[in-house]
C-alpha cells in the first residue's frame, strides 16, 4: 500500500510555532509523503512562511504543497513559495511532481483552485467584466490542474493525486452554510480531475465541512482541513502496483484508513 499523509489549514504563525513538528517527525513510520492543502499561514507573511518552513524542513518524507487564500493575503505568494521551496517542499501551482523512494512513485498535480460553485448553482462567465474575470480565473486554475494530471498520466507513477485548496465537490462542504459554497470550491476542478483521471483528490479550506466525498466520475475526495480531521494529519492508503504495505503502522497523530 501507498500511504498518503495530508493536512490543510494549519494557519501557522509565531504563536503556534513547533506545534506540528513532533507529529511530523513520526511520518517515516506511517507515510510515504506529506501533502499540505493550502492555508499554511494566517496572513501570508514572510515571517509566517518561515514558521511553516521550520516545521517541515529536513523531514524524512517528501513534502508537496499548494497555497491557499490566506497564503495570498499579504500579496506575497511568490515569496511564500520561495521560502517553502528553500525548506525542501515541492510547491505546486498548475504543476506536477513525482516523489518517492525509487520503488514507489507518487505523482501529485496541484493548484490552489478557486471558487464559483457547483453544477446548478454556479457563477457564469457573463455580465460585468469583474464577474467574467472571476469565472475565467477559476476556469484557468482547473485547466492547469487537468494539464498537470495529464502530464502525470504519461509518466510512470504508482498513483496520481490531485492536490487543491478549494474543493472540487459539494460533498465535502456539508456542514458549511450553503450560502458560501460558491466561495469554497468549483465543479470545474472536479471536471478536470474526472477528465484527466486521478486516484485521490485532497483539499482543505472548508473548516466546518465533511471529510469524505466523491466526484461524479467516482474519484475519492478528502477534505483534510485541520479542523475537520482533528489532528496533525490523516493518512490515506492507496493500493500500489505490487500491493505491498511498506513501513510500520500509523502514528498516534494520524487516522489511517483506505482512501
Coordinates of N, CA and C in Angstrom, one line a residue:
X1 N 0.8 -1.2 0.0 CA 0.0 0.0 0.0 C 0.9 1.3 0.0
X2 N 0.3 2.3 -0.6 CA 1.0 3.6 -0.6 C 0.3 4.5 0.4
X3 N 1.0 5.1 1.3 CA 0.4 5.8 2.4 C 0.6 7.3 2.2
X4 N -0.5 8.0 2.2 CA -0.5 9.5 1.9 C -0.9 10.2 3.1
X5 N 0.0 11.0 3.7 CA -0.4 11.8 4.9 C -0.8 13.2 4.3
X6 N -1.8 13.8 4.9 CA -2.3 15.1 4.3 C -2.9 15.9 5.4
X7 N -2.8 17.2 5.3 CA -3.4 18.2 6.2 C -3.4 19.5 5.5
X8 N -4.4 20.3 5.8 CA -4.5 21.7 5.3 C -5.0 22.6 6.4
X9 N -4.9 23.9 6.1 CA -5.4 24.9 7.0 C -4.7 24.8 8.4
X10 N -3.4 24.7 8.4 CA -2.7 24.7 9.6 C -2.4 26.1 10.2
X11 N -2.5 27.1 9.3 CA -2.5 28.5 9.7 C -1.4 28.8 10.7
X12 N -0.2 28.6 10.3 CA 1.0 28.7 11.2 C 1.3 30.2 11.4
X13 N 1.8 30.5 12.6 CA 2.3 31.9 12.9 C 3.3 31.7 14.0
X14 N 4.0 32.7 14.4 CA 4.9 32.6 15.6 C 4.2 32.1 16.8
X15 N 2.9 32.3 17.0 CA 2.2 31.9 18.2 C 2.1 30.4 18.3
X16 N 2.1 29.7 17.2 CA 1.9 28.2 17.3 C 3.1 27.5 16.7
X17 N 4.2 28.1 16.6 CA 5.4 27.5 16.1 C 5.8 26.3 16.9
X18 N 6.2 25.2 16.2 CA 6.6 24.0 16.8 C 5.5 23.0 17.2
X19 N 4.2 23.4 17.0 CA 3.1 22.6 17.4 C 2.9 21.4 16.6
X20 N 3.4 21.4 15.3 CA 3.2 20.2 14.4 C 4.5 19.4 14.2
X21 N 5.6 20.0 14.5 CA 6.9 19.3 14.3 C 7.0 18.0 14.9
X22 N 6.6 17.8 16.2 CA 6.7 16.4 16.8 C 5.9 15.4 16.0
X23 N 4.7 15.7 15.6 CA 3.9 14.8 14.8 C 4.5 14.5 13.5
X24 N 5.0 15.6 12.8 CA 5.6 15.4 11.5 C 6.9 14.5 11.6
X25 N 7.5 14.5 12.7 CA 8.7 13.7 12.8 C 8.4 12.2 12.9
X26 N 7.1 11.9 13.1 CA 6.7 10.5 13.1 C 6.4 10.0 11.7
X27 N 6.4 10.8 10.7 CA 5.9 10.5 9.4 C 6.6 9.3 8.7
X28 N 7.9 9.1 8.9 CA 8.6 8.0 8.3 C 8.0 6.6 8.7
X29 N 7.4 6.6 9.9 CA 6.8 5.4 10.4 C 5.5 5.1 9.8
X30 N 4.8 6.0 9.2 CA 3.4 5.8 8.8 C 3.0 6.3 7.5
X31 N 3.9 7.0 6.8 CA 3.5 7.6 5.5 C 4.7 7.7 4.5
X32 N 4.4 7.8 3.3 CA 5.4 7.9 2.2 C 5.5 9.3 1.7
X33 N 4.6 10.2 2.0 CA 4.6 11.6 1.5 C 3.7 12.4 2.4
X34 N 4.0 13.7 2.5 CA 3.1 14.6 3.3 C 2.6 15.6 2.3
X35 N 1.3 15.8 2.2 CA 0.6 16.7 1.3 C 0.1 17.9 2.2
X36 N 0.3 19.1 1.8 CA -0.2 20.3 2.5 C -1.2 21.0 1.6
X37 N -2.4 21.1 2.1 CA -3.5 21.5 1.2 C -3.9 23.0 1.4
X38 N -2.9 23.9 1.5 CA -3.1 25.3 1.5 C -3.5 25.9 2.8
X39 N -3.5 27.2 2.9 CA -3.7 28.0 4.1 C -2.7 27.5 5.2
X40 N -1.5 27.6 4.8 CA -0.4 27.1 5.6 C 0.0 28.2 6.6
X41 N -0.3 29.5 6.3 CA -0.1 30.6 7.1 C -1.4 31.3 7.5
X42 N -1.3 32.3 8.4 CA -2.6 33.0 8.8 C -2.8 34.2 7.8
X43 N -1.7 34.9 7.5 CA -1.9 36.1 6.7 C -1.0 36.2 5.5
X44 N -0.2 35.1 5.2 CA 0.6 35.1 4.0 C 1.9 35.9 4.1
X45 N 2.3 36.2 5.3 CA 3.6 37.0 5.5 C 4.8 36.1 5.4
X46 N 5.9 36.7 5.2 CA 7.2 36.0 5.1 C 7.5 35.4 6.5
X47 N 7.2 36.1 7.5 CA 7.5 35.6 8.9 C 6.8 34.3 9.1
X48 N 5.5 34.3 8.8 CA 4.7 33.1 9.0 C 5.2 32.0 8.1
X49 N 5.5 32.3 6.8 CA 6.0 31.3 5.9 C 7.3 30.6 6.5
X50 N 8.1 31.4 7.2 CA 9.4 30.8 7.8 C 9.0 29.9 8.9
X51 N 7.9 30.2 9.6 CA 7.5 29.2 10.7 C 7.1 27.9 10.0
X52 N 6.3 27.9 8.9 CA 6.0 26.7 8.2 C 7.2 26.0 7.8
X53 N 8.2 26.7 7.2 CA 9.4 26.2 6.7 C 10.1 25.4 7.8
X54 N 10.2 25.9 9.0 CA 10.9 25.2 10.1 C 10.1 24.0 10.6
X55 N 8.8 24.0 10.4 CA 8.0 22.8 10.7 C 8.3 21.6 9.8
X56 N 8.6 21.9 8.5 CA 8.8 20.9 7.5 C 10.2 20.6 7.1
X57 N 11.1 21.4 7.5 CA 12.5 21.3 7.0 C 13.1 20.0 7.4
X58 N 13.8 19.3 6.5 CA 14.6 18.1 6.8 C 13.7 17.0 7.3
X59 N 12.4 16.9 6.9 CA 11.6 15.8 7.2 C 12.1 14.6 6.4
X60 N 11.9 13.4 6.9 CA 12.4 12.2 6.2 C 11.4 11.7 5.1
X61 N 10.4 12.4 4.8 CA 9.5 12.1 3.7 C 9.3 13.3 2.8
X62 N 9.0 13.2 1.5 CA 8.8 14.3 0.7 C 7.6 15.1 1.1
X63 N 7.7 16.4 0.9 CA 6.5 17.3 1.3 C 6.1 18.0 0.0
X64 N 4.8 17.9 -0.3 CA 4.2 18.6 -1.5 C 3.1 19.5 -1.0
X65 N 3.1 20.7 -1.5 CA 2.1 21.7 -1.0 C 1.5 22.5 -2.1
X66 N 0.3 23.1 -1.9 CA -0.2 24.2 -2.6 C -0.5 25.3 -1.6
X67 N -0.6 26.5 -2.1 CA -1.0 27.6 -1.3 C -2.5 27.8 -1.2
X68 N -3.0 28.5 -0.2 CA -4.4 28.8 -0.1 C -4.7 30.3 -0.1
X69 N -5.9 30.6 0.1 CA -6.3 32.1 0.0 C -5.6 32.9 1.1
X70 N -5.4 32.3 2.3 CA -4.7 33.0 3.4 C -3.2 33.3 3.0
X71 N -2.6 32.4 2.3 CA -1.2 32.5 1.9 C -1.0 33.6 0.8
X72 N -2.1 34.1 0.3 CA -2.1 35.2 -0.7 C -2.4 36.5 -0.1
X73 N -2.9 36.5 1.2 CA -3.5 37.7 1.7 C -2.5 38.9 1.8
X74 N -1.2 38.6 2.0 CA -0.2 39.7 2.1 C 0.4 40.1 0.7
X75 N -0.2 39.5 -0.3 CA 0.2 39.8 -1.7 C 1.7 39.4 -2.0
X76 N 2.1 38.3 -1.3 CA 3.5 37.9 -1.5 C 3.5 36.4 -1.7
X77 N 2.6 35.8 -2.6 CA 2.6 34.4 -2.7 C 3.9 33.8 -3.3
X78 N 4.6 34.6 -4.2 CA 5.9 34.1 -4.7 C 6.9 34.0 -3.6
X79 N 6.9 35.0 -2.7 CA 7.9 34.9 -1.6 C 7.6 33.7 -0.7
X80 N 6.3 33.5 -0.4 CA 5.9 32.4 0.5 C 6.4 31.1 -0.2
X81 N 6.1 31.0 -1.5 CA 6.5 29.8 -2.3 C 8.0 29.6 -2.2
X82 N 8.8 30.7 -2.4 CA 10.2 30.6 -2.3 C 10.7 30.1 -1.0
X83 N 10.2 30.6 0.1 CA 10.6 30.2 1.4 C 10.3 28.7 1.7
X84 N 9.1 28.3 1.2 CA 8.8 26.9 1.4 C 9.7 26.0 0.5
X85 N 9.9 26.4 -0.7 CA 10.8 25.6 -1.5 C 12.2 25.5 -1.0
X86 N 12.7 26.6 -0.4 CA 14.0 26.6 0.2 C 14.1 25.6 1.4
X87 N 12.9 25.3 2.0 CA 12.9 24.3 3.1 C 12.7 22.9 2.6
X88 N 12.6 22.7 1.2 CA 12.5 21.4 0.6 C 11.2 21.0 0.1
X89 N 10.2 21.8 0.3 CA 8.8 21.5 -0.2 C 8.7 21.6 -1.7
X90 N 7.9 20.8 -2.3 CA 7.5 20.9 -3.7 C 6.2 21.8 -3.7
X91 N 6.3 23.0 -4.0 CA 5.1 23.9 -4.0 C 4.6 24.0 -5.4
X92 N 3.3 23.6 -5.6 CA 2.7 23.5 -7.0 C 1.7 24.5 -7.2
X93 N 1.6 25.1 -8.4 CA 0.5 25.9 -8.9 C 0.4 25.6 -10.4
X94 N -0.5 24.7 -10.7 CA -0.7 24.3 -12.1 C 0.4 23.4 -12.6
X95 N 1.1 22.7 -11.6 CA 2.3 21.9 -12.0 C 2.1 20.5 -11.4
X96 N 3.0 19.6 -11.8 CA 3.0 18.3 -11.3 C 4.4 17.9 -10.8
X97 N 4.5 17.0 -9.9 CA 5.8 16.5 -9.4 C 5.6 15.0 -9.1
X98 N 6.7 14.3 -9.2 CA 6.7 12.9 -8.8 C 7.7 12.7 -7.7
X99 N 7.3 12.1 -6.6 CA 8.1 11.9 -5.5 C 8.0 10.4 -5.1
X100 N 9.0 10.0 -4.3 CA 9.0 8.6 -3.9 C 10.4 8.1 -3.6
X101 N 10.5 6.8 -3.3 CA 11.8 6.2 -3.0 C 12.5 5.4 -4.1
X102 N 12.0 5.6 -5.3 CA 12.5 4.8 -6.4 C 11.7 3.6 -6.7
X103 N 11.2 3.0 -5.7 CA 10.3 1.8 -5.8 C 8.8 2.2 -5.9
X104 N 8.4 3.2 -5.1 CA 7.1 3.7 -5.1 C 7.1 5.1 -5.6
X105 N 6.4 5.4 -6.7 CA 6.4 6.7 -7.3 C 5.0 7.3 -7.2
X106 N 4.9 8.5 -6.5 CA 3.7 9.1 -6.2 C 3.6 10.4 -7.0
X107 N 2.7 10.5 -7.9 CA 2.5 11.7 -8.8 C 1.5 12.6 -8.1
X108 N 1.8 13.9 -8.0 CA 0.9 14.9 -7.4 C 0.8 16.1 -8.4
X109 N -0.4 16.4 -8.7 CA -0.7 17.6 -9.5 C -1.4 18.6 -8.6
X110 N -1.0 19.8 -8.6 CA -1.5 20.8 -7.6 C -1.9 22.1 -8.2
X111 N -2.9 22.7 -7.6 CA -3.3 24.1 -7.8 C -4.1 24.6 -6.6
X112 N -4.0 25.9 -6.3 CA -4.9 26.4 -5.3 C -6.3 26.2 -5.6
X113 N -6.7 26.4 -6.9 CA -8.1 26.3 -7.3 C -8.7 27.7 -7.0
X114 N -10.0 27.7 -7.1 CA -10.8 28.9 -6.8 C -12.2 28.5 -6.6
X115 N -13.1 29.5 -6.4 CA -14.5 29.3 -6.2 C -15.3 29.4 -7.5
X116 N -16.6 29.5 -7.3 CA -17.5 29.6 -8.4 C -18.8 28.8 -8.2
X117 N -18.7 27.8 -7.3 CA -19.9 27.0 -7.1 C -19.9 25.7 -7.9
X118 N -21.1 25.0 -7.8 CA -21.3 23.7 -8.3 C -22.4 23.6 -9.2
X119 N -22.5 22.5 -10.0 CA -23.5 22.4 -11.0 C -24.9 22.8 -10.6
X120 N -25.6 23.6 -11.3 CA -26.9 24.1 -10.9 C -26.9 25.3 -10.1
X121 N -25.8 25.6 -9.4 CA -25.7 26.8 -8.6 C -24.3 27.4 -8.7
X122 N -24.0 27.8 -9.9 CA -22.6 28.2 -10.1 C -22.6 29.6 -10.8
X123 N -21.5 30.2 -10.7 CA -21.3 31.5 -11.4 C -21.1 31.3 -12.9
X124 N -21.5 32.2 -13.7 CA -21.3 32.1 -15.1 C -20.4 33.2 -15.7
X125 N -19.8 32.9 -16.8 CA -18.9 33.9 -17.4 C -19.8 34.9 -18.2
X126 N -20.5 35.7 -17.5 CA -21.5 36.6 -18.2 C -21.6 37.9 -17.3
X127 N -21.9 39.0 -18.0 CA -22.2 40.2 -17.3 C -20.9 41.1 -17.2
X128 N -20.8 41.7 -16.0 CA -19.7 42.6 -15.7 C -18.3 42.0 -15.9
X129 N -17.4 42.8 -16.3 CA -16.0 42.3 -16.5 C -15.5 41.6 -15.3
X130 N -15.8 42.2 -14.1 CA -15.2 41.6 -12.9 C -15.8 40.2 -12.6
X131 N -17.0 39.9 -13.0 CA -17.6 38.6 -12.9 C -17.0 37.6 -13.9
X132 N -16.8 38.1 -15.1 CA -16.1 37.3 -16.1 C -14.7 36.9 -15.7
X133 N -14.0 37.9 -15.1 CA -12.7 37.7 -14.6 C -12.6 36.6 -13.5
X134 N -13.6 36.7 -12.6 CA -13.7 35.7 -11.5 C -13.9 34.3 -12.1
X135 N -14.8 34.1 -13.0 CA -15.0 32.8 -13.6 C -13.8 32.3 -14.4
X136 N -13.3 33.2 -15.2 CA -12.1 32.8 -16.0 C -10.9 32.4 -15.2
X137 N -10.7 33.1 -14.1 CA -9.7 32.7 -13.1 C -9.9 31.3 -12.6
X138 N -11.1 31.0 -12.2 CA -11.4 29.7 -11.7 C -11.2 28.6 -12.8
X139 N -11.7 28.9 -14.0 CA -11.6 28.0 -15.1 C -10.1 27.7 -15.4
X140 N -9.3 28.8 -15.4 CA -7.9 28.6 -15.7 C -7.2 27.7 -14.7
X141 N -7.5 27.9 -13.4 CA -6.9 27.1 -12.3 C -7.3 25.6 -12.6
X142 N -8.5 25.4 -13.0 CA -8.9 24.0 -13.3 C -8.2 23.4 -14.5
X143 N -8.1 24.2 -15.5 CA -7.4 23.8 -16.7 C -5.9 23.4 -16.4
X144 N -5.3 24.2 -15.6 CA -3.9 23.8 -15.3 C -3.8 22.6 -14.5
X145 N -4.8 22.3 -13.6 CA -4.9 21.0 -12.9 C -5.0 19.9 -13.8
X146 N -5.9 20.0 -14.8 CA -6.1 18.9 -15.8 C -4.9 18.7 -16.6
X147 N -4.2 19.7 -17.0 CA -3.0 19.5 -17.8 C -1.9 18.8 -16.9
X148 N -1.8 19.2 -15.7 CA -0.8 18.6 -14.8 C -1.1 17.1 -14.6
X149 N -2.4 16.8 -14.4 CA -2.7 15.4 -14.2 C -2.5 14.6 -15.5
X150 N -2.8 15.2 -16.6 CA -2.5 14.5 -17.9 C -1.0 14.3 -18.1
X151 N -0.2 15.2 -17.6 CA 1.3 15.0 -17.7 C 1.7 13.8 -16.8
X152 N 1.1 13.7 -15.6 CA 1.4 12.6 -14.8 C 1.0 11.3 -15.4
X153 N -0.1 11.3 -16.2 CA -0.5 10.1 -16.9 C 0.4 9.6 -17.9
X154 N 1.4 10.4 -18.3 CA 2.4 10.0 -19.3 C 3.6 9.5 -18.6
X155 N 3.7 9.6 -17.3 CA 4.9 9.2 -16.5 C 4.6 7.9 -15.7
X156 N 5.6 7.3 -15.2 CA 5.5 6.0 -14.5 C 5.2 6.3 -13.1
X157 N 3.9 6.5 -12.7 CA 3.5 6.7 -11.4 C 2.7 5.6 -10.9
X158 N 2.9 5.2 -9.6 CA 2.0 4.2 -9.0 C 0.6 4.7 -8.7
X159 N 0.6 6.0 -8.3 CA -0.7 6.7 -8.1 C -0.6 8.1 -8.5
X160 N -1.8 8.7 -8.8 CA -1.9 10.1 -9.2 C -2.9 10.8 -8.2
X161 N -2.4 11.9 -7.6 CA -3.2 12.6 -6.7 C -3.4 14.1 -7.1
X162 N -4.6 14.6 -7.0 CA -5.0 16.0 -7.2 C -5.0 16.7 -5.9
X163 N -4.1 17.7 -5.8 CA -4.0 18.4 -4.5 C -4.4 19.9 -4.8
X164 N -5.5 20.3 -4.0 CA -6.0 21.7 -4.2 C -6.3 22.2 -2.8
X165 N -6.5 23.5 -2.8 CA -7.0 24.2 -1.5 C -8.6 24.2 -1.6
X166 N -9.1 24.8 -2.6 CA -10.5 24.9 -2.8 C -11.1 23.5 -3.2
X167 N -12.3 23.3 -2.8 CA -12.9 21.9 -3.0 C -13.4 21.7 -4.4
X168 N -13.3 20.5 -4.9 CA -13.8 20.1 -6.3 C -15.3 19.7 -6.2
X169 N -15.8 19.4 -5.0 CA -17.1 18.8 -4.9 C -17.9 19.4 -3.7
X170 N -19.2 19.4 -3.8 CA -20.0 19.9 -2.7 C -20.1 18.9 -1.5
X171 N -19.9 17.6 -1.8 CA -20.0 16.6 -0.7 C -19.2 17.0 0.5
X172 N -18.0 17.5 0.3 CA -17.1 17.7 1.5 C -17.3 19.1 2.1
X173 N -18.3 19.8 1.6 CA -18.7 21.1 2.2 C -19.8 21.0 3.2
X174 N -20.4 19.8 3.2 CA -21.6 19.6 4.1 C -21.2 20.0 5.6
X175 N -22.0 20.9 6.1 CA -21.7 21.4 7.5 C -21.4 22.9 7.4
X176 N -21.0 23.3 6.2 CA -20.8 24.8 6.0 C -22.1 25.4 5.6
X177 N -22.4 26.7 5.8 CA -23.6 27.3 5.3 C -23.7 27.2 3.7
X178 N -24.8 26.7 3.2 CA -24.9 26.6 1.8 C -24.6 27.9 1.0
X179 N -24.9 29.0 1.7 CA -24.8 30.3 1.0 C -23.3 30.6 0.6
X180 N -22.4 30.0 1.3 CA -21.0 30.3 1.0 C -20.3 29.2 0.1
X181 N -21.1 28.2 -0.3 CA -20.5 27.1 -1.1 C -19.7 27.7 -2.4
X182 N -20.3 28.7 -3.0 CA -19.6 29.3 -4.2 C -18.2 29.8 -3.9
X183 N -18.0 30.1 -2.6 CA -16.6 30.7 -2.2 C -15.7 29.6 -1.7
X184 N -16.2 28.4 -1.7 CA -15.4 27.3 -1.1 C -14.9 26.3 -2.1
X185 N -15.4 26.4 -3.4 CA -14.9 25.5 -4.4 C -15.6 25.7 -5.7
X186 N -15.3 24.8 -6.6 CA -15.8 24.9 -8.0 C -15.9 23.5 -8.6
X187 N -17.0 23.2 -9.3 CA -17.2 22.0 -10.0 C -16.2 21.8 -11.2
X188 N -15.6 22.9 -11.6 CA -14.6 22.9 -12.7 C -13.4 22.1 -12.3
X189 N -13.0 22.1 -11.0 CA -11.9 21.3 -10.5 C -12.3 19.8 -10.6
X190 N -13.5 19.4 -10.3 CA -13.9 18.0 -10.4 C -13.9 17.6 -11.9
X191 N -14.4 18.5 -12.8 CA -14.4 18.1 -14.2 C -12.9 17.9 -14.6
X192 N -12.0 18.7 -14.2 CA -10.6 18.5 -14.6 C -10.1 17.1 -14.1
X193 N -10.4 16.8 -12.8 CA -10.0 15.6 -12.2 C -10.6 14.4 -12.9
X194 N -11.9 14.4 -13.2 CA -12.5 13.3 -13.9 C -12.0 13.2 -15.4
X195 N -11.7 14.3 -16.0 CA -11.3 14.2 -17.4 C -9.9 13.6 -17.5
X196 N -9.0 14.0 -16.6 CA -7.6 13.6 -16.7 C -7.4 12.3 -15.9
X197 N -8.1 12.0 -14.9 CA -8.0 10.8 -14.1 C -7.1 11.1 -12.9
X198 N -7.5 10.5 -11.7 CA -6.7 10.6 -10.5 C -7.2 9.4 -9.6
X199 N -6.3 9.0 -8.7 CA -6.7 8.0 -7.7 C -7.2 8.6 -6.4
X200 N -7.0 9.9 -6.2 CA -7.4 10.5 -5.0 C -7.3 12.0 -5.2
X201 N -8.3 12.8 -4.6 CA -8.3 14.2 -4.6 C -8.3 14.7 -3.2
X202 N -7.4 15.7 -2.8 CA -7.3 16.1 -1.5 C -7.4 17.7 -1.5
X203 N -8.2 18.2 -0.5 CA -8.3 19.7 -0.5 C -8.5 20.1 1.0
X204 N -8.5 21.4 1.2 CA -8.8 22.0 2.5 C -9.9 23.0 2.4
X205 N -9.7 24.1 3.1 CA -10.5 25.3 3.0 C -11.8 25.3 3.8
X206 N -12.5 24.2 3.8 CA -13.8 24.1 4.4 C -13.7 23.6 5.8
X207 N -13.5 24.5 6.8 CA -13.2 24.2 8.2 C -14.4 23.4 8.8
X208 N -15.6 23.7 8.4 CA -16.8 23.1 9.0 C -17.4 22.0 8.1
X209 N -16.6 21.6 7.1 CA -17.1 20.6 6.2 C -17.0 19.2 6.6
X210 N -17.0 18.3 5.7 CA -17.0 16.9 5.9 C -15.8 16.2 5.2
X211 N -15.3 15.2 5.8 CA -14.0 14.6 5.3 C -14.2 13.9 3.9
X212 N -15.3 13.1 3.8 CA -15.3 12.2 2.6 C -16.3 12.7 1.6
X213 N -15.9 12.6 0.3 CA -16.7 12.9 -0.8 C -16.2 12.1 -2.1
X214 N -16.9 12.4 -3.2 CA -16.5 11.7 -4.4 C -17.0 12.6 -5.6
X215 N -16.2 12.6 -6.7 CA -16.6 13.3 -7.9 C -17.6 12.5 -8.6
X216 N -18.3 13.1 -9.6 CA -19.3 12.3 -10.3 C -18.7 11.2 -11.1
X217 N -17.4 11.3 -11.4 CA -16.7 10.2 -12.1 C -16.1 9.2 -11.2
X218 N -16.4 9.3 -9.9 CA -16.0 8.2 -8.9 C -14.7 8.4 -8.2
X219 N -14.0 9.6 -8.4 CA -12.7 9.8 -7.7 C -13.0 10.2 -6.3
X220 N -12.3 9.5 -5.4 CA -12.5 9.8 -4.0 C -11.9 11.2 -3.6
X221 N -12.6 12.0 -2.8 CA -12.2 13.3 -2.4 C -12.1 13.3 -0.9
X222 N -11.1 13.9 -0.4 CA -10.9 14.0 1.1 C -10.6 15.5 1.5
X223 N -11.5 16.0 2.4 CA -11.3 17.3 2.9 C -10.4 17.2 4.2
X224 N -9.1 17.7 4.1 CA -8.2 17.5 5.1 C -7.9 18.7 5.9
X225 N -8.8 19.7 5.8 CA -8.7 20.9 6.7 C -8.5 20.4 8.1
X226 N -7.5 21.0 8.8 CA -7.2 20.5 10.2 C -8.4 20.5 11.1
X227 N -9.3 21.5 11.1 CA -10.4 21.5 12.0 C -11.4 20.3 11.6
X228 N -11.3 19.8 10.4 CA -12.2 18.6 10.0 C -11.5 17.3 10.5
X229 N -10.3 17.1 10.2 CA -9.6 15.9 10.6 C -9.2 15.8 12.1
X230 N -9.1 16.9 12.7 CA -8.8 17.0 14.1 C -7.5 16.4 14.6
X231 N -6.5 16.5 13.7 CA -5.2 16.0 14.1 C -4.1 16.7 13.3
X232 N -2.9 16.3 13.5 CA -1.8 16.9 12.8 C -1.8 16.5 11.3
X233 N -2.4 15.3 11.0 CA -2.6 14.9 9.6 C -3.4 13.6 9.7
X234 N -3.9 13.2 8.5 CA -4.5 11.9 8.4 C -3.7 11.2 7.3
X235 N -3.7 9.8 7.4 CA -3.0 9.0 6.4 C -4.1 8.2 5.7
X236 N -4.0 8.3 4.3 CA -4.9 7.5 3.5 C -4.1 6.5 2.7
X237 N -4.6 5.3 2.6 CA -3.9 4.2 2.0 C -4.4 3.9 0.6
X238 N -3.5 3.8 -0.4 CA -3.9 3.5 -1.7 C -3.1 2.3 -2.2
X239 N -3.7 1.4 -2.9 CA -3.0 0.2 -3.4 C -1.9 0.6 -4.4
X240 N -0.7 0.0 -4.2 CA 0.3 0.1 -5.1 C 0.3 -0.9 -6.2
X241 N 1.2 -0.9 -7.1 CA 1.2 -1.8 -8.2 C 1.4 -3.3 -7.7
X242 N 2.2 -3.4 -6.6 CA 2.5 -4.8 -6.1 C 1.7 -5.1 -4.9
X243 N 0.9 -4.2 -4.4 CA 0.0 -4.5 -3.3 C 0.7 -4.5 -2.0
X244 N 2.0 -4.2 -1.9 CA 2.8 -4.3 -0.7 C 2.5 -3.2 0.2
X245 N 2.7 -3.4 1.5 CA 2.4 -2.3 2.5 C 3.8 -1.9 3.2
X246 N 4.4 -0.9 2.7 CA 5.7 -0.5 3.2 C 5.6 0.1 4.6
X247 N 6.6 -0.1 5.4 CA 6.8 0.6 6.6 C 5.9 0.1 7.7
X248 N 5.9 0.8 8.8 CA 5.1 0.4 10.0 C 3.7 1.0 10.0
X249 N 3.0 0.7 11.1 CA 1.6 1.2 11.2 C 1.6 2.7 11.5
X250 N 0.3 3.2 11.6 CA 0.1 4.6 11.8 C 0.6 5.2 13.2
X251 N 1.1 6.4 13.2 CA 1.5 7.0 14.4 C 0.2 7.5 15.1
X252 N 0.3 7.8 16.4 CA -0.8 8.2 17.2 C -1.5 9.5 16.7
X253 N -0.7 10.4 16.0 CA -1.2 11.6 15.5 C -2.0 11.5 14.3
X254 N -2.2 10.3 13.7 CA -2.9 10.1 12.4 C -4.2 9.3 12.6
X255 N -5.0 9.4 11.6 CA -6.0 8.4 11.4 C -5.7 7.7 10.1
X256 N -5.5 6.4 10.1 CA -5.1 5.7 8.9 C -6.3 4.9 8.4
X257 N -6.6 5.0 7.1 CA -7.7 4.3 6.5 C -7.5 4.2 5.0
X258 N -8.2 3.3 4.4 CA -8.2 3.3 2.9 C -8.8 4.6 2.5
X259 N -8.2 5.2 1.4 CA -8.7 6.4 0.9 C -10.1 6.3 0.4

